[in-house]
Amino acid sequence: MSSSPTIIVTGASSGIGAAIAASFAAQGWRVFPTMRRPGPLASPDCLALDVTDDASAHACVAEVLARTGRIDALVNNAGITLMGAAEETSVAEAERVFATNFFGVHRMTCAVLPQMRKQRGGRIVTIGSIAGFLPKPFEAFYSAAKHALEGYVESLDHEVRALGIRALLIEPGHVRSSLANNMHHAARHIADYAAARCRAEMQLAQDIGGGVAAAAVADAVCRAVTQPRPAHRYRVGSDAARLHLLRQCAPAFVFDHGLRQRFGIAV
């Protein structure tokens, strides 16, 4: 059994997840990075995990407990993106986004909670997004899933806090990553949306290119996991802080106008 604190990080093959795993390993944690298909050079503690599958989630948690006897933290990072107008997006495509980005979080949370309740302690940290408090034109279902996580995580935190467990949310702005290259696209294309969708995708690629490093998100996760009195939410990047303030304080028509201008949508 492990004497070091133990953490599971989902979606740790690259980007934010890999940065989180590396940061905790450097601090002496026993880290279990997870991904769908670990490569031959993966660390011995790297585990295969499909967050959309009940058996896979429970097998992953059971393996961690067999090796360490404890789970001190879970970081829900696995997620997918989908570019397309809402009308262009099929129900099956929308369900795929929710299966990973929302129900995957719930599935892994439920898998670790029995052990955390037994321990009377633990941290569950979920990687949200500015899309959790902002509309994202042509990413309606990604935004909807992130909005859903806002309500889920906050409700969960109230339920488990008396058991010594905290559920917390990270709200990164744009993060430099391969997200734009790995983005899924709705299969259906409607000509009326094509020009605006193209501009929105170009703006997203530009925002990602100018975003913060993944290490900045990892630093926020470390604070959420280790601070005795954590914040409910940790916003990462100047764009996240600025946009949240504008969303809260600016008149609705001003914010709406600015958003449409930024994405090149006719005002």
CSV table of C-alpha atoms in Angstrom, one decimal, residues 3-259:
chain,number,residue,atom,x,y,z
A,3,SER,CA,2.2,6.0,1.8
A,4,SER,CA,2.1,8.8,-0.8
A,5,PRO,CA,-1.1,10.6,-1.6
A,6,THR,CA,-2.8,9.1,-4.7
A,7,ILE,CA,-4.4,10.9,-7.6
A,8,ILE,CA,-6.2,9.8,-10.8
A,9,VAL,CA,-6.0,12.1,-13.8
A,10,THR,CA,-8.3,11.3,-16.7
A,11,GLY,CA,-7.4,12.3,-20.3
A,12,ALA,CA,-3.7,12.5,-19.5
A,13,SER,CA,-2.3,11.5,-22.8
A,14,SER,CA,-1.3,15.1,-23.7
A,15,GLY,CA,-2.0,18.7,-23.0
A,16,ILE,CA,-3.7,19.7,-19.8
A,17,GLY,CA,-4.0,16.2,-18.5
A,18,ALA,CA,-0.3,15.4,-19.0
A,19,ALA,CA,0.7,18.7,-17.4
A,20,ILE,CA,-1.4,17.9,-14.3
A,21,ALA,CA,0.0,14.4,-14.0
A,22,ALA,CA,3.6,15.7,-14.3
A,23,SER,CA,3.0,18.5,-11.7
A,24,PHE,CA,1.7,16.1,-9.1
A,25,ALA,CA,4.4,13.5,-9.8
A,26,ALA,CA,7.0,16.3,-9.2
A,27,GLN,CA,5.4,16.9,-5.8
A,28,GLY,CA,5.7,13.3,-4.7
A,29,TRP,CA,2.2,12.1,-5.4
A,30,ARG,CA,1.5,8.6,-6.7
A,31,VAL,CA,-0.1,9.6,-10.0
A,32,PHE,CA,-2.3,7.3,-12.1
A,33,PRO,CA,-2.6,9.0,-15.5
A,34,THR,CA,-5.3,7.5,-17.6
A,35,MET,CA,-6.1,7.4,-21.3
A,36,ARG,CA,-8.1,5.2,-23.8
A,37,ARG,CA,-5.0,3.4,-25.2
A,38,PRO,CA,-1.8,3.8,-23.2
A,39,GLY,CA,1.3,3.5,-25.5
A,40,PRO,CA,4.2,1.1,-25.0
A,41,LEU,CA,6.3,3.8,-23.4
A,42,ALA,CA,3.6,4.7,-20.8
A,43,SER,CA,4.6,4.6,-17.1
A,44,PRO,CA,3.7,1.5,-15.1
A,45,ASP,CA,0.9,3.4,-13.3
A,46,CYS,CA,-0.7,4.6,-16.5
A,47,LEU,CA,-4.0,2.9,-16.9
A,48,ALA,CA,-6.4,2.3,-19.7
A,49,LEU,CA,-9.7,4.1,-19.2
A,50,ASP,CA,-12.8,4.9,-21.3
A,51,VAL,CA,-14.9,7.3,-19.2
A,52,THR,CA,-18.0,6.5,-21.2
A,53,ASP,CA,-17.9,2.9,-20.0
A,54,ASP,CA,-19.1,1.8,-16.6
A,55,ALA,CA,-16.9,-1.4,-16.5
A,56,SER,CA,-13.8,0.5,-17.6
A,57,ALA,CA,-14.3,3.2,-14.9
A,58,HIS,CA,-14.8,0.7,-12.1
A,59,ALA,CA,-11.9,-1.4,-13.3
A,60,CYS,CA,-9.6,1.6,-13.2
A,61,VAL,CA,-10.6,2.6,-9.7
A,62,ALA,CA,-10.3,-1.0,-8.5
A,63,GLU,CA,-6.8,-1.3,-9.9
A,64,VAL,CA,-5.7,1.9,-8.2
A,65,LEU,CA,-7.1,0.7,-4.9
A,66,ALA,CA,-5.4,-2.7,-5.3
A,67,ARG,CA,-2.1,-0.9,-5.8
A,68,THR,CA,-2.4,1.8,-3.2
A,69,GLY,CA,-5.4,1.2,-0.9
A,70,ARG,CA,-6.4,4.9,-1.2
A,71,ILE,CA,-7.6,7.6,-3.6
A,72,ASP,CA,-6.9,11.1,-2.4
A,73,ALA,CA,-7.9,13.0,-5.5
A,74,LEU,CA,-9.6,12.6,-8.9
A,75,VAL,CA,-9.1,15.1,-11.7
A,76,ASN,CA,-11.8,14.9,-14.4
A,77,ASN,CA,-10.0,16.2,-17.4
A,78,ALA,CA,-11.1,13.9,-20.3
A,79,GLY,CA,-13.2,15.6,-22.9
A,80,ILE,CA,-13.9,16.1,-26.6
A,81,THR,CA,-14.9,19.1,-28.7
A,82,LEU,CA,-17.4,19.5,-31.5
A,83,MET,CA,-17.6,22.3,-34.0
A,84,GLY,CA,-20.8,22.9,-35.9
A,85,ALA,CA,-24.0,24.9,-35.7
A,86,ALA,CA,-26.7,23.4,-33.5
A,87,GLU,CA,-28.9,22.6,-36.5
A,88,GLU,CA,-26.0,20.9,-38.2
A,89,THR,CA,-25.4,18.6,-35.2
A,90,SER,CA,-27.2,15.3,-35.0
A,91,VAL,CA,-28.6,13.9,-31.7
A,92,ALA,CA,-26.0,11.1,-31.9
A,93,GLU,CA,-23.1,13.7,-32.2
A,94,ALA,CA,-24.5,15.7,-29.3
A,95,GLU,CA,-24.9,12.6,-27.2
A,96,ARG,CA,-21.3,11.7,-27.8
A,97,VAL,CA,-20.2,15.1,-26.4
A,98,PHE,CA,-22.3,14.6,-23.3
A,99,ALA,CA,-21.3,11.0,-22.9
A,100,THR,CA,-17.6,12.1,-22.4
A,101,ASN,CA,-17.8,15.6,-21.1
A,102,PHE,CA,-20.6,15.3,-18.6
A,103,PHE,CA,-21.6,11.7,-18.0
A,104,GLY,CA,-17.9,10.7,-18.0
A,105,VAL,CA,-17.4,13.1,-15.1
A,106,HIS,CA,-20.4,11.7,-13.3
A,107,ARG,CA,-19.3,8.1,-13.9
A,108,MET,CA,-15.8,8.6,-12.6
A,109,THR,CA,-17.0,10.6,-9.6
A,110,CYS,CA,-19.4,7.8,-8.6
A,111,ALA,CA,-16.6,5.3,-9.0
A,112,VAL,CA,-14.3,7.1,-6.5
A,113,LEU,CA,-16.8,8.3,-4.0
A,114,PRO,CA,-17.3,5.1,-2.1
A,115,GLN,CA,-13.6,5.0,-1.2
A,116,MET,CA,-13.5,8.8,-0.4
A,117,ARG,CA,-16.6,8.4,1.9
A,118,LYS,CA,-14.8,5.5,3.6
A,119,GLN,CA,-11.7,7.6,4.1
A,120,ARG,CA,-13.8,10.7,5.0
A,121,GLY,CA,-11.7,12.7,2.7
A,122,GLY,CA,-10.8,13.5,-0.9
A,123,ARG,CA,-10.9,16.1,-3.6
A,124,ILE,CA,-12.8,15.8,-6.9
A,125,VAL,CA,-11.6,18.5,-9.4
A,126,THR,CA,-13.3,18.9,-12.7
A,127,ILE,CA,-11.8,20.8,-15.7
A,128,GLY,CA,-14.6,23.1,-16.9
A,129,SER,CA,-14.2,26.0,-19.3
A,130,ILE,CA,-15.1,29.6,-19.9
A,131,ALA,CA,-17.7,27.8,-22.1
A,132,GLY,CA,-19.4,27.0,-18.8
A,133,PHE,CA,-20.5,30.6,-18.3
A,134,LEU,CA,-20.3,31.9,-21.9
A,135,PRO,CA,-22.2,31.0,-25.1
A,136,LYS,CA,-19.9,29.6,-27.7
A,137,PRO,CA,-21.3,30.0,-31.2
A,138,PHE,CA,-20.9,26.9,-33.3
A,139,GLU,CA,-19.9,24.9,-30.2
A,140,ALA,CA,-23.4,24.7,-28.7
A,141,PHE,CA,-23.2,21.2,-27.3
A,142,TYR,CA,-19.6,21.6,-25.9
A,143,SER,CA,-20.9,24.8,-24.2
A,144,ALA,CA,-24.1,23.0,-23.0
A,145,ALA,CA,-22.0,20.2,-21.4
A,146,LYS,CA,-19.7,22.7,-19.7
A,147,HIS,CA,-22.7,24.7,-18.4
A,148,ALA,CA,-24.1,21.4,-17.1
A,149,LEU,CA,-20.9,20.7,-15.2
A,150,GLU,CA,-21.2,24.1,-13.4
A,151,GLY,CA,-24.5,23.1,-11.8
A,152,TYR,CA,-23.4,19.5,-11.2
A,153,VAL,CA,-20.1,20.2,-9.5
A,154,GLU,CA,-21.5,22.9,-7.2
A,155,SER,CA,-24.5,20.7,-6.2
A,156,LEU,CA,-22.2,17.8,-5.6
A,157,ASP,CA,-19.9,19.9,-3.4
A,158,HIS,CA,-22.8,20.7,-1.1
A,159,GLU,CA,-23.7,17.0,-0.9
A,160,VAL,CA,-20.2,15.7,0.0
A,161,ARG,CA,-18.7,18.5,2.0
A,162,ALA,CA,-19.9,17.1,5.4
A,163,LEU,CA,-18.1,13.8,4.5
A,164,GLY,CA,-14.7,15.6,4.3
A,165,ILE,CA,-14.8,15.6,0.4
A,166,ARG,CA,-14.8,18.7,-1.8
A,167,ALA,CA,-15.9,18.9,-5.4
A,168,LEU,CA,-14.3,21.9,-7.2
A,169,LEU,CA,-14.2,23.4,-10.7
A,170,ILE,CA,-11.4,24.8,-12.8
A,171,GLU,CA,-12.5,27.3,-15.4
A,172,PRO,CA,-9.6,27.8,-17.9
A,173,GLY,CA,-9.7,30.3,-20.7
A,174,HIS,CA,-8.0,29.4,-23.9
A,175,VAL,CA,-5.0,27.1,-23.4
A,176,ARG,CA,-2.3,26.5,-25.9
A,177,SER,CA,-2.8,22.9,-27.1
A,178,SER,CA,-3.6,20.7,-30.1
A,179,LEU,CA,-7.3,21.2,-29.5
A,180,ALA,CA,-8.0,22.9,-32.8
A,181,ASN,CA,-6.3,20.1,-34.7
A,182,ASN,CA,-8.2,17.4,-32.8
A,183,MET,CA,-11.6,19.0,-33.0
A,184,HIS,CA,-14.5,16.9,-34.2
A,185,HIS,CA,-16.9,18.5,-36.7
A,186,ALA,CA,-20.5,17.9,-37.3
A,187,ALA,CA,-21.1,15.7,-40.3
A,188,ARG,CA,-23.9,17.9,-41.7
A,189,HIS,CA,-23.0,21.2,-43.3
A,190,ILE,CA,-25.7,23.8,-44.0
A,191,ALA,CA,-24.7,26.5,-46.4
A,192,ASP,CA,-26.4,29.3,-44.5
A,193,TYR,CA,-24.0,28.7,-41.6
A,194,ALA,CA,-20.8,28.0,-43.5
A,195,ALA,CA,-19.2,31.5,-43.6
A,196,ALA,CA,-19.9,32.3,-39.9
A,197,ARG,CA,-18.8,28.8,-38.8
A,198,CYS,CA,-15.5,29.2,-40.6
A,199,ARG,CA,-14.9,32.6,-39.0
A,200,ALA,CA,-15.7,31.1,-35.5
A,201,GLU,CA,-13.3,28.2,-36.1
A,202,MET,CA,-10.6,30.6,-37.2
A,203,GLN,CA,-11.1,32.8,-34.1
A,204,LEU,CA,-11.0,29.7,-31.9
A,205,ALA,CA,-7.6,28.6,-33.4
A,206,GLN,CA,-6.3,32.2,-32.9
A,207,ASP,CA,-7.5,32.2,-29.3
A,208,ILE,CA,-5.9,28.8,-28.6
A,209,GLY,CA,-2.6,30.0,-30.1
A,210,GLY,CA,-2.5,33.0,-27.8
A,211,GLY,CA,-3.7,31.1,-24.7
A,212,VAL,CA,-2.0,30.2,-21.5
A,213,ALA,CA,0.3,27.2,-21.1
A,214,ALA,CA,-1.2,23.9,-19.8
A,215,ALA,CA,1.1,24.3,-16.8
A,216,ALA,CA,-1.0,27.2,-15.6
A,217,VAL,CA,-4.1,25.0,-15.4
A,218,ALA,CA,-2.0,22.3,-13.6
A,219,ASP,CA,-1.0,24.9,-11.0
A,220,ALA,CA,-4.7,25.8,-10.4
A,221,VAL,CA,-5.5,22.1,-10.0
A,222,CYS,CA,-2.7,21.7,-7.5
A,223,ARG,CA,-4.1,24.6,-5.4
A,224,ALA,CA,-7.6,23.1,-5.6
A,225,VAL,CA,-6.4,19.8,-4.4
A,226,THR,CA,-4.0,20.9,-1.7
A,227,GLN,CA,-5.4,24.1,-0.2
A,228,PRO,CA,-7.0,23.5,3.2
A,229,ARG,CA,-9.9,25.9,2.3
A,230,PRO,CA,-10.2,25.8,-1.4
A,231,ALA,CA,-12.2,28.1,-3.6
A,232,HIS,CA,-15.3,26.8,-5.3
A,233,ARG,CA,-13.9,27.8,-8.7
A,234,TYR,CA,-10.4,28.6,-10.1
A,235,ARG,CA,-10.3,30.7,-13.2
A,236,VAL,CA,-7.2,30.4,-15.3
A,237,GLY,CA,-5.9,33.0,-17.7
A,238,SER,CA,-6.6,36.7,-18.0
A,239,ASP,CA,-9.3,36.0,-20.6
A,240,ALA,CA,-11.3,33.8,-18.2
A,241,ALA,CA,-11.2,36.5,-15.5
A,242,ARG,CA,-12.0,39.4,-17.9
A,243,LEU,CA,-14.8,37.6,-19.7
A,244,HIS,CA,-16.4,36.5,-16.4
A,245,LEU,CA,-16.4,40.1,-15.1
A,246,LEU,CA,-17.9,41.3,-18.4
A,247,ARG,CA,-20.5,38.7,-18.3
A,248,GLN,CA,-21.5,39.7,-14.7
A,249,CYS,CA,-21.3,43.4,-15.1
A,250,ALA,CA,-21.8,44.6,-18.6
A,251,PRO,CA,-25.3,45.3,-19.9
A,252,ALA,CA,-26.6,42.2,-21.7
A,253,PHE,CA,-26.9,44.0,-25.1
A,254,VAL,CA,-23.4,45.3,-24.8
A,255,PHE,CA,-22.0,41.8,-24.0
A,256,ASP,CA,-24.1,40.3,-26.8
A,257,HIS,CA,-22.8,42.8,-29.3
A,258,GLY,CA,-19.2,42.3,-28.3
A,259,LEU,CA,-19.5,38.5,-28.5
